[in-house]
Short mmCIF file of C-alpha atoms in Angstrom, two decimals:
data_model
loop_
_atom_site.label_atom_id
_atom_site.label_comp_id
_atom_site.label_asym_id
_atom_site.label_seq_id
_atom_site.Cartn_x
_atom_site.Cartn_y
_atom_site.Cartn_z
CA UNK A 1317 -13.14 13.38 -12.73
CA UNK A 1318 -11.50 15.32 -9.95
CA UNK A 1319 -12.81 17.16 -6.96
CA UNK A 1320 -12.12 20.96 -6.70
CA UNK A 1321 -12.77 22.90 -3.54
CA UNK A 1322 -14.07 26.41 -3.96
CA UNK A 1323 -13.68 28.38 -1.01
CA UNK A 1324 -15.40 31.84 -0.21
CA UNK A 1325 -17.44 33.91 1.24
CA UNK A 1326 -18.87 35.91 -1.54
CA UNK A 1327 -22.23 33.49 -2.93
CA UNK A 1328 -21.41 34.97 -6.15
CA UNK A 1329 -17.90 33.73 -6.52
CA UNK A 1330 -18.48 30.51 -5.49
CA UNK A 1331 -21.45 30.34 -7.71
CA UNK A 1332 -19.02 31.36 -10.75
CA UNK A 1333 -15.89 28.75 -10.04
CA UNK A 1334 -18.37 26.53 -9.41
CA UNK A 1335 -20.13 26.41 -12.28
CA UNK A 1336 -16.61 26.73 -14.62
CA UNK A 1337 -15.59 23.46 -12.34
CA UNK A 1338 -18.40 21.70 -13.63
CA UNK A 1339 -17.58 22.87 -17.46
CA UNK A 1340 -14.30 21.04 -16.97
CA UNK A 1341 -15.54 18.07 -16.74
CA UNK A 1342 -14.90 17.78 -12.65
CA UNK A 1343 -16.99 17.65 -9.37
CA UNK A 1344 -16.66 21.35 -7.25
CA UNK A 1345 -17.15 21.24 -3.96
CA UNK A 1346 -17.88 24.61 -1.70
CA UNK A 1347 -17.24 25.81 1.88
CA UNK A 1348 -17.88 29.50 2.55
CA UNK A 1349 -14.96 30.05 5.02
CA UNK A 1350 -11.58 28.52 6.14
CA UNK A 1351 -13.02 26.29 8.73
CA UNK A 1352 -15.33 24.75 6.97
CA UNK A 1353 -13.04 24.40 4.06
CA UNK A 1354 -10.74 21.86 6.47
CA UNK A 1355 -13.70 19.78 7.21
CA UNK A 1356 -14.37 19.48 3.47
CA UNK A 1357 -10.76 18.29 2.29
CA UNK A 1358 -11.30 14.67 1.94
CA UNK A 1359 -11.20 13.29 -1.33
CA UNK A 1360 -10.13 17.02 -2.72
CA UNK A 1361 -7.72 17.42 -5.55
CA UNK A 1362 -7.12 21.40 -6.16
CA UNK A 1363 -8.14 23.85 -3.97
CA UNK A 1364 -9.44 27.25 -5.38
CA UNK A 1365 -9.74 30.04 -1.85
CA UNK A 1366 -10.19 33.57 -1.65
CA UNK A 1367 -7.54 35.30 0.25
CA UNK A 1368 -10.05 37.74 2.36
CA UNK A 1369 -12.10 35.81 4.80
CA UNK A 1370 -13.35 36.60 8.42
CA UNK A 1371 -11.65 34.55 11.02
CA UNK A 1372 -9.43 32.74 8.82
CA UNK A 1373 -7.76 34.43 5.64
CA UNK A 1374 -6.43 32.39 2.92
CA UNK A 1375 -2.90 32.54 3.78
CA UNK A 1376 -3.85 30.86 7.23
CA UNK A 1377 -6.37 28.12 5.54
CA UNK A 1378 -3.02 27.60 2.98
CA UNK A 1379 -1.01 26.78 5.99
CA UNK A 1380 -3.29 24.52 7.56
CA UNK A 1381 -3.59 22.52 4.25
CA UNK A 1382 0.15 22.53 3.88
CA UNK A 1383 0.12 20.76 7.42
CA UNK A 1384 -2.40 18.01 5.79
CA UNK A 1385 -1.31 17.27 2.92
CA UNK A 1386 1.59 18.84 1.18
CA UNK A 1387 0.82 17.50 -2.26
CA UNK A 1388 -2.85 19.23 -2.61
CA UNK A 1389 -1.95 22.34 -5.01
CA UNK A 1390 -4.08 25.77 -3.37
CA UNK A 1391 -4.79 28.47 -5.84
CA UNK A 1392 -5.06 31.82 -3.68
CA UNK A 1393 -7.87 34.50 -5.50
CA UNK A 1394 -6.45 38.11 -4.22
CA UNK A 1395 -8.14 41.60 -4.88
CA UNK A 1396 -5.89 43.63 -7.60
CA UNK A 1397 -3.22 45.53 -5.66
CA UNK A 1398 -2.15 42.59 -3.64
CA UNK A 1399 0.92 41.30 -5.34
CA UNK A 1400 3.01 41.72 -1.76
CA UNK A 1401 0.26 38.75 -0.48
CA UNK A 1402 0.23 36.80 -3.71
CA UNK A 1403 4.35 36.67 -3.09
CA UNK A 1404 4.00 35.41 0.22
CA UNK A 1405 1.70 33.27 -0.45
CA UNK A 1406 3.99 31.67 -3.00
CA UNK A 1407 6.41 31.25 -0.86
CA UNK A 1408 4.58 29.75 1.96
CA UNK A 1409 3.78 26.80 -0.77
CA UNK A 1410 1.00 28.21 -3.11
CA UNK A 1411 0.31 26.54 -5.84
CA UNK A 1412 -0.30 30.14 -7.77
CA UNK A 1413 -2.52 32.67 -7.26
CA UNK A 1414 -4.54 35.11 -10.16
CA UNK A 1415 -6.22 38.66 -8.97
CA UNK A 1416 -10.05 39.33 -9.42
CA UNK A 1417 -11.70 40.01 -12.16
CA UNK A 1418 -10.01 37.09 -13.76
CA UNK A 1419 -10.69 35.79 -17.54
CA UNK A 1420 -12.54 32.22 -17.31
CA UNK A 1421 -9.97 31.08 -19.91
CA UNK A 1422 -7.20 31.92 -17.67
CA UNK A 1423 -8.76 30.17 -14.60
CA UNK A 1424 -9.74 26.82 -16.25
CA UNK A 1425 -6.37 26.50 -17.59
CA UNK A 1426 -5.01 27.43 -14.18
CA UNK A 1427 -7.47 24.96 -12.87
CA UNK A 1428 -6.39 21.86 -15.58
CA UNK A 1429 -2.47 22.80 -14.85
CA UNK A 1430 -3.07 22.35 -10.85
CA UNK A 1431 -4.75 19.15 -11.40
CA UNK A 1432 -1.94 17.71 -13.32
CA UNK A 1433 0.36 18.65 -10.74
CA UNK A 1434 -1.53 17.22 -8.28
CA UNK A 1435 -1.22 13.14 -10.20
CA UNK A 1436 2.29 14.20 -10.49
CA UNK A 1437 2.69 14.54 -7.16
CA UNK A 1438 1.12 11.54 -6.28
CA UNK A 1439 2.76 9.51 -9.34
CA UNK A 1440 5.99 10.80 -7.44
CA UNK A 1441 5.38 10.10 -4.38
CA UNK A 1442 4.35 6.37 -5.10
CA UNK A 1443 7.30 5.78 -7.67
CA UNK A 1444 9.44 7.00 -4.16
CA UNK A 1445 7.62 4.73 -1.92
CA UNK A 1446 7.98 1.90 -4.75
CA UNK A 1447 11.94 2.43 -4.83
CA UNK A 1448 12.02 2.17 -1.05
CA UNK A 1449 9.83 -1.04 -0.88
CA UNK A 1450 12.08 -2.81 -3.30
CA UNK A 1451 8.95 -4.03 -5.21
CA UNK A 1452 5.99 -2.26 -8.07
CA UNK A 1453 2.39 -1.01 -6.66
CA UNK A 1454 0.29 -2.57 -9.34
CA UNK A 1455 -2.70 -1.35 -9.37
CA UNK A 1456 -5.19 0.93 -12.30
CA UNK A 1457 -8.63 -0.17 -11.16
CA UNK A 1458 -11.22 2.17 -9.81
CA UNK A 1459 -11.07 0.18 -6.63
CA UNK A 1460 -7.18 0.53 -6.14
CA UNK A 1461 -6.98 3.91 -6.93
CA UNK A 1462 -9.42 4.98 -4.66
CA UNK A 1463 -7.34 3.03 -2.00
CA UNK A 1464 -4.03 4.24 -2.94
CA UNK A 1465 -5.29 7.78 -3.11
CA UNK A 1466 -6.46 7.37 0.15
CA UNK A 1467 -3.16 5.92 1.51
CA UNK A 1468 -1.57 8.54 -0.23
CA UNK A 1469 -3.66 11.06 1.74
CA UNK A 1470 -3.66 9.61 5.35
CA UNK A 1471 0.31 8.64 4.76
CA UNK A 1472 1.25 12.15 5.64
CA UNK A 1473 -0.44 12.17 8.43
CA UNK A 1474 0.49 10.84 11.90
CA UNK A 1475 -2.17 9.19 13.22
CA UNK A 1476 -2.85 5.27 13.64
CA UNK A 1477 -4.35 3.25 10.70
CA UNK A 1478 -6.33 -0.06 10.81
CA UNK A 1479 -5.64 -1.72 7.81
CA UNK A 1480 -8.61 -4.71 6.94
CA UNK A 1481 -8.87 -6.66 3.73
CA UNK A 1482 -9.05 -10.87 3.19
CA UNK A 1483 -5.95 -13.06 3.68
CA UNK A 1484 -3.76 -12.86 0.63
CA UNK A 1485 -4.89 -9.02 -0.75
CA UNK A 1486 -2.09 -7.29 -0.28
CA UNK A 1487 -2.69 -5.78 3.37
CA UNK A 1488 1.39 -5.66 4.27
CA UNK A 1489 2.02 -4.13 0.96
CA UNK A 1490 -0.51 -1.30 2.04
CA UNK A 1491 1.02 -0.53 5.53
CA UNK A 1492 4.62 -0.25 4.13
CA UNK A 1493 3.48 1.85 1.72
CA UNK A 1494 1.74 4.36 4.69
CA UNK A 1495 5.53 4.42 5.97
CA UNK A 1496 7.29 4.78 2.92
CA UNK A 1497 5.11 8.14 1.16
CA UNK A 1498 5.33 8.98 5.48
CA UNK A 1499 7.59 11.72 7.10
CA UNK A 1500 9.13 9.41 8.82
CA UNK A 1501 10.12 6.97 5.72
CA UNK A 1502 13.86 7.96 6.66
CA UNK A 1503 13.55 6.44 9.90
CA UNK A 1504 12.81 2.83 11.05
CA UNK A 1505 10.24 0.25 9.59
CA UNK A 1506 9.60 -2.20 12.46
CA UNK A 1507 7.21 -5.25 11.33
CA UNK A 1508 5.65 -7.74 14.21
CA UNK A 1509 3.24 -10.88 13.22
CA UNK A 1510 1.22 -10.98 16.26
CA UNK A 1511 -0.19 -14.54 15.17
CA UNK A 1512 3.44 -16.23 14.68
CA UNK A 1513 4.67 -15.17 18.46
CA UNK A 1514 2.71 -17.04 21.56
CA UNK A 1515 0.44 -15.05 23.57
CA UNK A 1516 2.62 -15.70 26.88
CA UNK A 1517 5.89 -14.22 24.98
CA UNK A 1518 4.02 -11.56 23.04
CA UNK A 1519 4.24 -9.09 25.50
CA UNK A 1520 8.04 -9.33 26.15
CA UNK A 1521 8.53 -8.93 22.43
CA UNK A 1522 6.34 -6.12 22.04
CA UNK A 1523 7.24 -4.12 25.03
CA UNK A 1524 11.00 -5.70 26.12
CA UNK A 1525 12.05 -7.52 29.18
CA UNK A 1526 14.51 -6.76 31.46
CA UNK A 1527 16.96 -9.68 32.53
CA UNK A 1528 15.97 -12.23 34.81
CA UNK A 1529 12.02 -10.96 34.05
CA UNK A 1530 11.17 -14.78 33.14
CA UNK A 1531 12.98 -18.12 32.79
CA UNK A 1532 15.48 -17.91 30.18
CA UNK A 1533 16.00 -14.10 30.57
CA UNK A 1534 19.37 -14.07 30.54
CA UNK A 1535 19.82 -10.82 29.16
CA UNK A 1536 17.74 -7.63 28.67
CA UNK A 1537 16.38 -6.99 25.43
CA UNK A 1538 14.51 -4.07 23.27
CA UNK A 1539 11.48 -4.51 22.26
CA UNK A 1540 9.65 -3.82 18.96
CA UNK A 1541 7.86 -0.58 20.42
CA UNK A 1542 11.52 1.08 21.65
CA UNK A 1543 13.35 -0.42 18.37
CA UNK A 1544 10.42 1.53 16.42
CA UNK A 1545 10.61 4.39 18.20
CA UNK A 1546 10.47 7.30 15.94
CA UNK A 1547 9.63 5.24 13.18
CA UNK A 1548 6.43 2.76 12.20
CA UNK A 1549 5.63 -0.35 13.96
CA UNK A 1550 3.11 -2.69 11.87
CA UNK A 1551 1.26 -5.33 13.42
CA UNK A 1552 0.15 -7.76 11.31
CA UNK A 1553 -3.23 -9.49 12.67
CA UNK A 1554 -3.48 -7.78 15.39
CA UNK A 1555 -6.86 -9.38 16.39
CA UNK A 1556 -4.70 -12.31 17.00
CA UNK A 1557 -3.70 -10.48 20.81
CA UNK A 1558 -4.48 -11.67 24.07
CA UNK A 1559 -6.55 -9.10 26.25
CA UNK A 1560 -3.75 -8.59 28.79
CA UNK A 1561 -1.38 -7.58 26.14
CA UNK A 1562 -4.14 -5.06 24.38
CA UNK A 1563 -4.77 -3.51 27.87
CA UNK A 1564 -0.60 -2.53 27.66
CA UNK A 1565 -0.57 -1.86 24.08
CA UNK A 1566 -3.52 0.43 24.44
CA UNK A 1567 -1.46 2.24 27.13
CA UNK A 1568 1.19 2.77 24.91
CA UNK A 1569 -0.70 4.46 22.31
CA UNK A 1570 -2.55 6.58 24.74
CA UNK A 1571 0.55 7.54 26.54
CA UNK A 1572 3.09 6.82 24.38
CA UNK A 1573 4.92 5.27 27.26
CA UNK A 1574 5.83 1.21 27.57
CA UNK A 1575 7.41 -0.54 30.28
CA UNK A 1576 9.33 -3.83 30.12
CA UNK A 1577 8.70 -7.06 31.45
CA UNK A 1578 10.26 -7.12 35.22
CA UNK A 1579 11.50 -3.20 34.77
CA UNK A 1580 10.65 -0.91 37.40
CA UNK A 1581 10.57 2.35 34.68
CA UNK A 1582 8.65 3.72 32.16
CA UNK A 1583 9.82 4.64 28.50
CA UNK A 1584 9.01 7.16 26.53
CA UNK A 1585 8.49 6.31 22.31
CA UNK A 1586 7.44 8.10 19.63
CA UNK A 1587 5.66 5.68 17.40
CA UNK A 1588 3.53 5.59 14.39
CA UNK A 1589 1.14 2.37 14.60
CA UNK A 1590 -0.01 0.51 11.74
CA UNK A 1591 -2.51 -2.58 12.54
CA UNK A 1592 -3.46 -5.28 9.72
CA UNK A 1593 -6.39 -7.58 10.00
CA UNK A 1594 -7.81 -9.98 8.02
CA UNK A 1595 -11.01 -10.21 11.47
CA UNK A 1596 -14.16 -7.96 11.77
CA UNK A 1597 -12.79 -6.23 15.11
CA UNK A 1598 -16.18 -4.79 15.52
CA UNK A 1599 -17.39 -8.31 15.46
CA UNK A 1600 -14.53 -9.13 18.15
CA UNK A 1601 -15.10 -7.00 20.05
CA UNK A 1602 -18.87 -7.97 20.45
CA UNK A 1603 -17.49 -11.42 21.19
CA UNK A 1604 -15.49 -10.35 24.12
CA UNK A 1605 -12.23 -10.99 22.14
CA UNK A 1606 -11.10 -7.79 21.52
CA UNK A 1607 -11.16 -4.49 23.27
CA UNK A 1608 -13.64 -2.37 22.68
CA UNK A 1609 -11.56 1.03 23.84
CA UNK A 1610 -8.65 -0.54 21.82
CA UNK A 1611 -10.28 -1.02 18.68
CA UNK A 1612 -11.37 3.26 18.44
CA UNK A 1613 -8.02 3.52 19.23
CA UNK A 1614 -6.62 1.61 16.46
CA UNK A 1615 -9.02 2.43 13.81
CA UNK A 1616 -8.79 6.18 13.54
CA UNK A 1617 -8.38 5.92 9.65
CA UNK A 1618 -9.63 2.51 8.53
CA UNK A 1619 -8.09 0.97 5.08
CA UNK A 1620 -10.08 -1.79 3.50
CA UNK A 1621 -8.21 -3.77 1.01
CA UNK A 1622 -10.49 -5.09 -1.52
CA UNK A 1623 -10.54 -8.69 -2.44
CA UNK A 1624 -9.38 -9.69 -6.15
CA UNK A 1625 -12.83 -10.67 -6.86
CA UNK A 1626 -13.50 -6.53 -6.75
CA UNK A 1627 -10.45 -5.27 -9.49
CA UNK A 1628 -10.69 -8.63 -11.54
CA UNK A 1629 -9.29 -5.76 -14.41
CA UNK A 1630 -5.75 -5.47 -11.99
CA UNK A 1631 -5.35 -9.54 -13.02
CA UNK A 1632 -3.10 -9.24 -16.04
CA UNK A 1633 -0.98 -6.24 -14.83
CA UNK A 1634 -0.23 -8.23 -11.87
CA UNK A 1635 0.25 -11.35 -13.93
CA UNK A 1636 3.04 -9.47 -15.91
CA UNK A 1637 4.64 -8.08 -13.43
CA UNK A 1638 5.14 -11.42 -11.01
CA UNK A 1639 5.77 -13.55 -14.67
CA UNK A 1640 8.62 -10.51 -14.50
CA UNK A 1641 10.02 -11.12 -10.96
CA UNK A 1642 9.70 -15.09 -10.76
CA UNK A 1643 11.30 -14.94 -13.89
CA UNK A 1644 14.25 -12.99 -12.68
CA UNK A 1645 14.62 -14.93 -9.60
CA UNK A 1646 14.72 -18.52 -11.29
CA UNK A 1647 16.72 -17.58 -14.24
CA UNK A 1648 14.02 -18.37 -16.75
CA UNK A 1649 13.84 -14.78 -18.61
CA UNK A 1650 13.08 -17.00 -21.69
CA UNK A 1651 9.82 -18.26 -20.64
CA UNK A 1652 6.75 -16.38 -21.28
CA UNK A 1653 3.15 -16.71 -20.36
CA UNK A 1654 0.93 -16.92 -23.45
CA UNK A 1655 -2.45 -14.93 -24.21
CA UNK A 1656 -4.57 -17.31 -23.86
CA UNK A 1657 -2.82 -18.57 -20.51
CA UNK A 1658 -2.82 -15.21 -18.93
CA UNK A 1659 -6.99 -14.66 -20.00
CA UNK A 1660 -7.75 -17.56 -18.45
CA UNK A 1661 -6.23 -16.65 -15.09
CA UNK A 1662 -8.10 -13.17 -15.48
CA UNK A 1663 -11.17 -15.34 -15.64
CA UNK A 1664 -10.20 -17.57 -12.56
CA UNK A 1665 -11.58 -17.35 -9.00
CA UNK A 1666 -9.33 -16.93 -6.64
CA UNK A 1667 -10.15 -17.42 -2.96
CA UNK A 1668 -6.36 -16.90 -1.79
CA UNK A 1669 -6.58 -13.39 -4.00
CA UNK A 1670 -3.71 -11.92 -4.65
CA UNK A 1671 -1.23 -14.13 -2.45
CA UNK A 1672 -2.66 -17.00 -4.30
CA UNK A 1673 -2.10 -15.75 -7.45
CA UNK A 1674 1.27 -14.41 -7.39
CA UNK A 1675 2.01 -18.36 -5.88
CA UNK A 1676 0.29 -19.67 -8.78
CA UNK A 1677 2.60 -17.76 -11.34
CA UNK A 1678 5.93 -18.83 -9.29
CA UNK A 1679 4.66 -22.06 -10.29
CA UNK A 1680 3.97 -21.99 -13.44
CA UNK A 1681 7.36 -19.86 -13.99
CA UNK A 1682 9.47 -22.56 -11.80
CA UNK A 1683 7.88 -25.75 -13.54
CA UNK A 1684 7.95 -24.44 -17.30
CA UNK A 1685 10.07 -25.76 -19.67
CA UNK A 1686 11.89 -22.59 -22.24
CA UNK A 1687 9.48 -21.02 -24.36
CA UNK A 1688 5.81 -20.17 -24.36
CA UNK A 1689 3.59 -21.50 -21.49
CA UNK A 1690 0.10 -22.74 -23.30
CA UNK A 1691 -3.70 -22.18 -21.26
CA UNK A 1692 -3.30 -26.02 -20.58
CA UNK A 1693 -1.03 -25.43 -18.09
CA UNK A 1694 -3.36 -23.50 -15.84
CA UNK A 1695 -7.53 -25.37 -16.60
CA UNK A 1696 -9.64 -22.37 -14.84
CA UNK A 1697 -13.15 -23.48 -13.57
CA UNK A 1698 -16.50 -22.14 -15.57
CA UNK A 1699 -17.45 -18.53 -14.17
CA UNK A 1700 -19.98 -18.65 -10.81
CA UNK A 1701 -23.68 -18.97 -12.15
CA UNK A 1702 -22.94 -20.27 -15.76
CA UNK A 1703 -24.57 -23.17 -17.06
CA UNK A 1704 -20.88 -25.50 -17.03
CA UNK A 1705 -20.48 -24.08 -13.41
CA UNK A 1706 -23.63 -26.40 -12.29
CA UNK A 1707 -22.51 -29.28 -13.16
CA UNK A 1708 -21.30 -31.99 -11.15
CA UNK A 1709 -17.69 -31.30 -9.13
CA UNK A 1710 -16.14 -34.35 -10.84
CA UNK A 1711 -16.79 -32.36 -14.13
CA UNK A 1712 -15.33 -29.45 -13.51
CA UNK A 1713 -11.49 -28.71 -13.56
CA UNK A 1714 -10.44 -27.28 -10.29
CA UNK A 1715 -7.47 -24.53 -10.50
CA UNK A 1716 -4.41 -26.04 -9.11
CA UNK A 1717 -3.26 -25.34 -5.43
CA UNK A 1718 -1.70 -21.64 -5.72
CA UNK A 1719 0.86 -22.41 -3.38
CA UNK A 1720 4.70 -23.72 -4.37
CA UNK A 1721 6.09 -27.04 -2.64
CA UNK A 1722 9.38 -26.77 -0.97
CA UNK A 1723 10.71 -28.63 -3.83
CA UNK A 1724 9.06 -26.76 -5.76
CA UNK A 1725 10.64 -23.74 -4.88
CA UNK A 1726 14.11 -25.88 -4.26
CA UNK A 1727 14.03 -26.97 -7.63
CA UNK A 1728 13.26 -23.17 -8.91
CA UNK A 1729 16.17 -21.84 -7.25
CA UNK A 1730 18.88 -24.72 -8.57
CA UNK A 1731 17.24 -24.29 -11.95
CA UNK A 1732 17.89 -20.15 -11.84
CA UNK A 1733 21.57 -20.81 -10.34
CA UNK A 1734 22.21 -23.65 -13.56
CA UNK A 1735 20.96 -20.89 -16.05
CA UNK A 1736 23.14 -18.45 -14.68
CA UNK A 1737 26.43 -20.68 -14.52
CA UNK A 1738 25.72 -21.53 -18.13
CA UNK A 1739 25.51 -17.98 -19.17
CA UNK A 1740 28.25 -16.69 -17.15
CA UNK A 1741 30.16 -19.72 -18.91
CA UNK A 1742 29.31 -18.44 -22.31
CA UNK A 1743 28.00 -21.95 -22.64
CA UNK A 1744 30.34 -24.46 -22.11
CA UNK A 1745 29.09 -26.91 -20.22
CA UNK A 1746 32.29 -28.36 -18.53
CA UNK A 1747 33.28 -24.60 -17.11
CA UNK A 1748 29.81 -24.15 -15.75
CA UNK A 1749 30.42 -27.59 -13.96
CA UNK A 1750 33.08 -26.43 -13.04
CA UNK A 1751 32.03 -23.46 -11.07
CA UNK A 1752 28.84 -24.95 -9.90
CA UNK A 1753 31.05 -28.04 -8.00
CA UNK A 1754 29.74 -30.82 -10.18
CA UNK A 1755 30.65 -33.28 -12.41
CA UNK A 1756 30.07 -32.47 -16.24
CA UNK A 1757 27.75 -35.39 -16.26
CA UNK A 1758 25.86 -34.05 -13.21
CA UNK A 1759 25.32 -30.78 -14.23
CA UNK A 1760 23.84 -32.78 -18.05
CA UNK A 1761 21.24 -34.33 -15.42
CA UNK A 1762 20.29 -31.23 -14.24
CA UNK A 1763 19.90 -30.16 -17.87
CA UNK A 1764 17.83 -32.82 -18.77
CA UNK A 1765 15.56 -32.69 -15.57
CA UNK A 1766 14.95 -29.11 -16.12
CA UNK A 1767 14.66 -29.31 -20.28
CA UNK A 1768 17.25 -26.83 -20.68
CA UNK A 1769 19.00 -29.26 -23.18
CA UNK A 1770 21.98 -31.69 -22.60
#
């Protein structure tokens, strides 16, 4: 069901689209002039506006909209006689337009038409911002496509985003994604952890230092603000801050100015901020952790990514699509998760969420043998509150640790690179050894410890 925004200031009208709205099966929503129609966009998928309105006419509500959200098709409704308005509405970025009286017919299939266009659009946009990420956006639940339609919706627009969500759910896949379907996708992506750098240096590498501004200074450098600038910079867990470096990071978003360690002057950026947290910053800040002035700052659009517990239905897309990747990357396109295996990680919990799970199938991928990979590689514990669930922990089969050794993932990548020898061999074992370095009777021990044959 999509949301349709009827906009007019004859009662009759709106009573009218309104009700043929409803007969299609969608949700209208009314405003009876321009302003109000801007305050009534969120969530909106077609708008439907009359073109003569007090204060603000169509064609001026059409530009504002444009200046939201280009995507978001706008029907204009003219009076007969105004094709030289209907034109120029087109070619400000109309959607179409249709003259009063108009045949019901006509406007519901006008109505179903702008719709599609509309999940076009978006389908577009993401399969863009997919191509630029280097990686899918799985995701068909009702509780990721309310999220991606409303990254797809506050992408466009330049304002700051706090992105929230558990460890593992996918929050750094979210804030690339507000860059990449962003008007500034063509220009740089700049990425800082904000828990992996020490408070004392987090400043300098945030802001820049000029040389000599601290022991072992020995040259000026740029910092992630000025290498962003024009661009996005994401912070990931940005709760993880000191104060003093919020009071200077606030500055820079109020401003848009930043000045480096031991510099005398001020630079101007032009930056597009993107904080992730996996910390209640309202909670923080009631703790005394975390700026109270910084956090309204950072959160004027708040994205919460939901936990896997909430779009348990997303498991086996994602399943198939990392079994697709990890089996890429090791060189094991011939092994295949079965049925039975992939249900029963559907059915898993998984406290890590996503993270955990895409670790668990780069396991399961890097340890298997050629073939089919059976349930008993993966035992999932009994489902919370059944009757096997309350039984004693030594009874119940634990999932295994999702994440991958570093031999593990060692003996993943040798395995992929002996796959690929062999194939780009045709084969024959001694030319593979060959290329690989080894001795014919090294590369059979690989063979064997892998179970690719001797």
């Amino acid at each position: 069901m999509a949301r349709v925004l009827v906009v007019d200031d004859e009662p009759a009208l709106v009573y009218a689209l309104k009700a043929l709205v409803k007969t299609l099966g969608h949700e209208p929503v009314t405003a009876r002039s321009g302003a109000e129609a801007l305050q009534r966009l969120e969530g909106v998928d077609a708008v439907l506006t009359d073109f003569s309105m007090p204060e603000m006419d169509g064609l001026a509500l059409l530009d504002a909209i444009r200046k939201r959200d280009e995507t978001l098709p706008v029907v204009l409704v003219t009076a007969r006689g105004s094709e030289r308005i209907a034109v120029r509405a087109m070619k400000q970025g109309a959607y179409e337009y249709v003259t009063k009286p108009f045949e019901a017919d006509e406007m519901a299939a006008l109505i179903e038409r702008a719709l599609e266009t509309r999940a076009l659009r978006r389908e577009n946009r993401l399969l863009a911002a997919e191509r630029a990420l280097g990686r899918a956006v799985v995701g068909d639940s009702p509780a990721m496509r309310r999220l991606l339609d409303a990254v797809a919706r506050v992408a466009t627009k330049d304002v700051t985003v706090l992105v929230r969500g558990e460890t593992g759910t996918g929050k750094e896949l979210v804030a690339g994604l507000l860059h990449a379907q962003s008007r500034r996708a063509a220009r740089p992506l700049v990425r800082f952890n904000c828990a992996a750098i020490p408070g004392d240096l987090a400043e300098a590498e945030l802001f820049g230092h000029a040389r000599g501004a601290f022991t072992g200074a020995a040259q000026a450098r740029r910092g992630y603000f000025a290498e962003a600038s024009s661009g996005t910079l994401i912070l990931d867990e940005v709760g993880e801050l000191p104060l003093g470096v919020q009071a200077k990071l606030l500055r820079a978003l109020q401003e848009g100015e930043i000045q480096p360690l031991g510099a005398g002057r001020v630079e101007k950026v032009d930056v597009r901020l993107v904080a992730s947290t996996n910390r209640d910053l309202a909670e923080e800040v009631r703790a005394g952790r975390f700026r109270e002035d910084l956090y309204y700052r950072l959160a004027v659009v708040e994205l919460v990514v939901p936990p896997l517990r909430e779009h348990r239905e997303d498991i086996p897309a994602l399943v198939e699509e990392f079994s697709r990747r990890y089996r890429e990357r090791f060189g094991a396109e011939r092994v295949r998760l079965s049925a039975a295996l992939v249900e029963g990680l559907a059915r898993a919990d998984w406290p890590g969420n996503v993270r955990q799970l895409e670790n668990t199938v780069a396991r399961l991928i890097a340890l298997a043998p050629e073939g089919e990979i059976g349930s008993d590689a993966f035992p999932t514990s009994p489902a919370p509150g059944t009757a096997a669930a309350s039984r004693a922990p030594a009874e119940v089969e634990e999932p295994p640790d999702g994440a991958l050794t570093l031999r593990e993932q060692l003996d993943a990548v040798e395995r992929g690179i002996v796959v690929r020898a062999l194939a780009s061999a045709g084969g024959n074992q001694s030319e593979a050894a060959r290329r690989l370095g080894l001795s014919r009777s090294a590369l059979i021990d690989r063979l064997k410890k892998y179970r690719l044959g001797s």
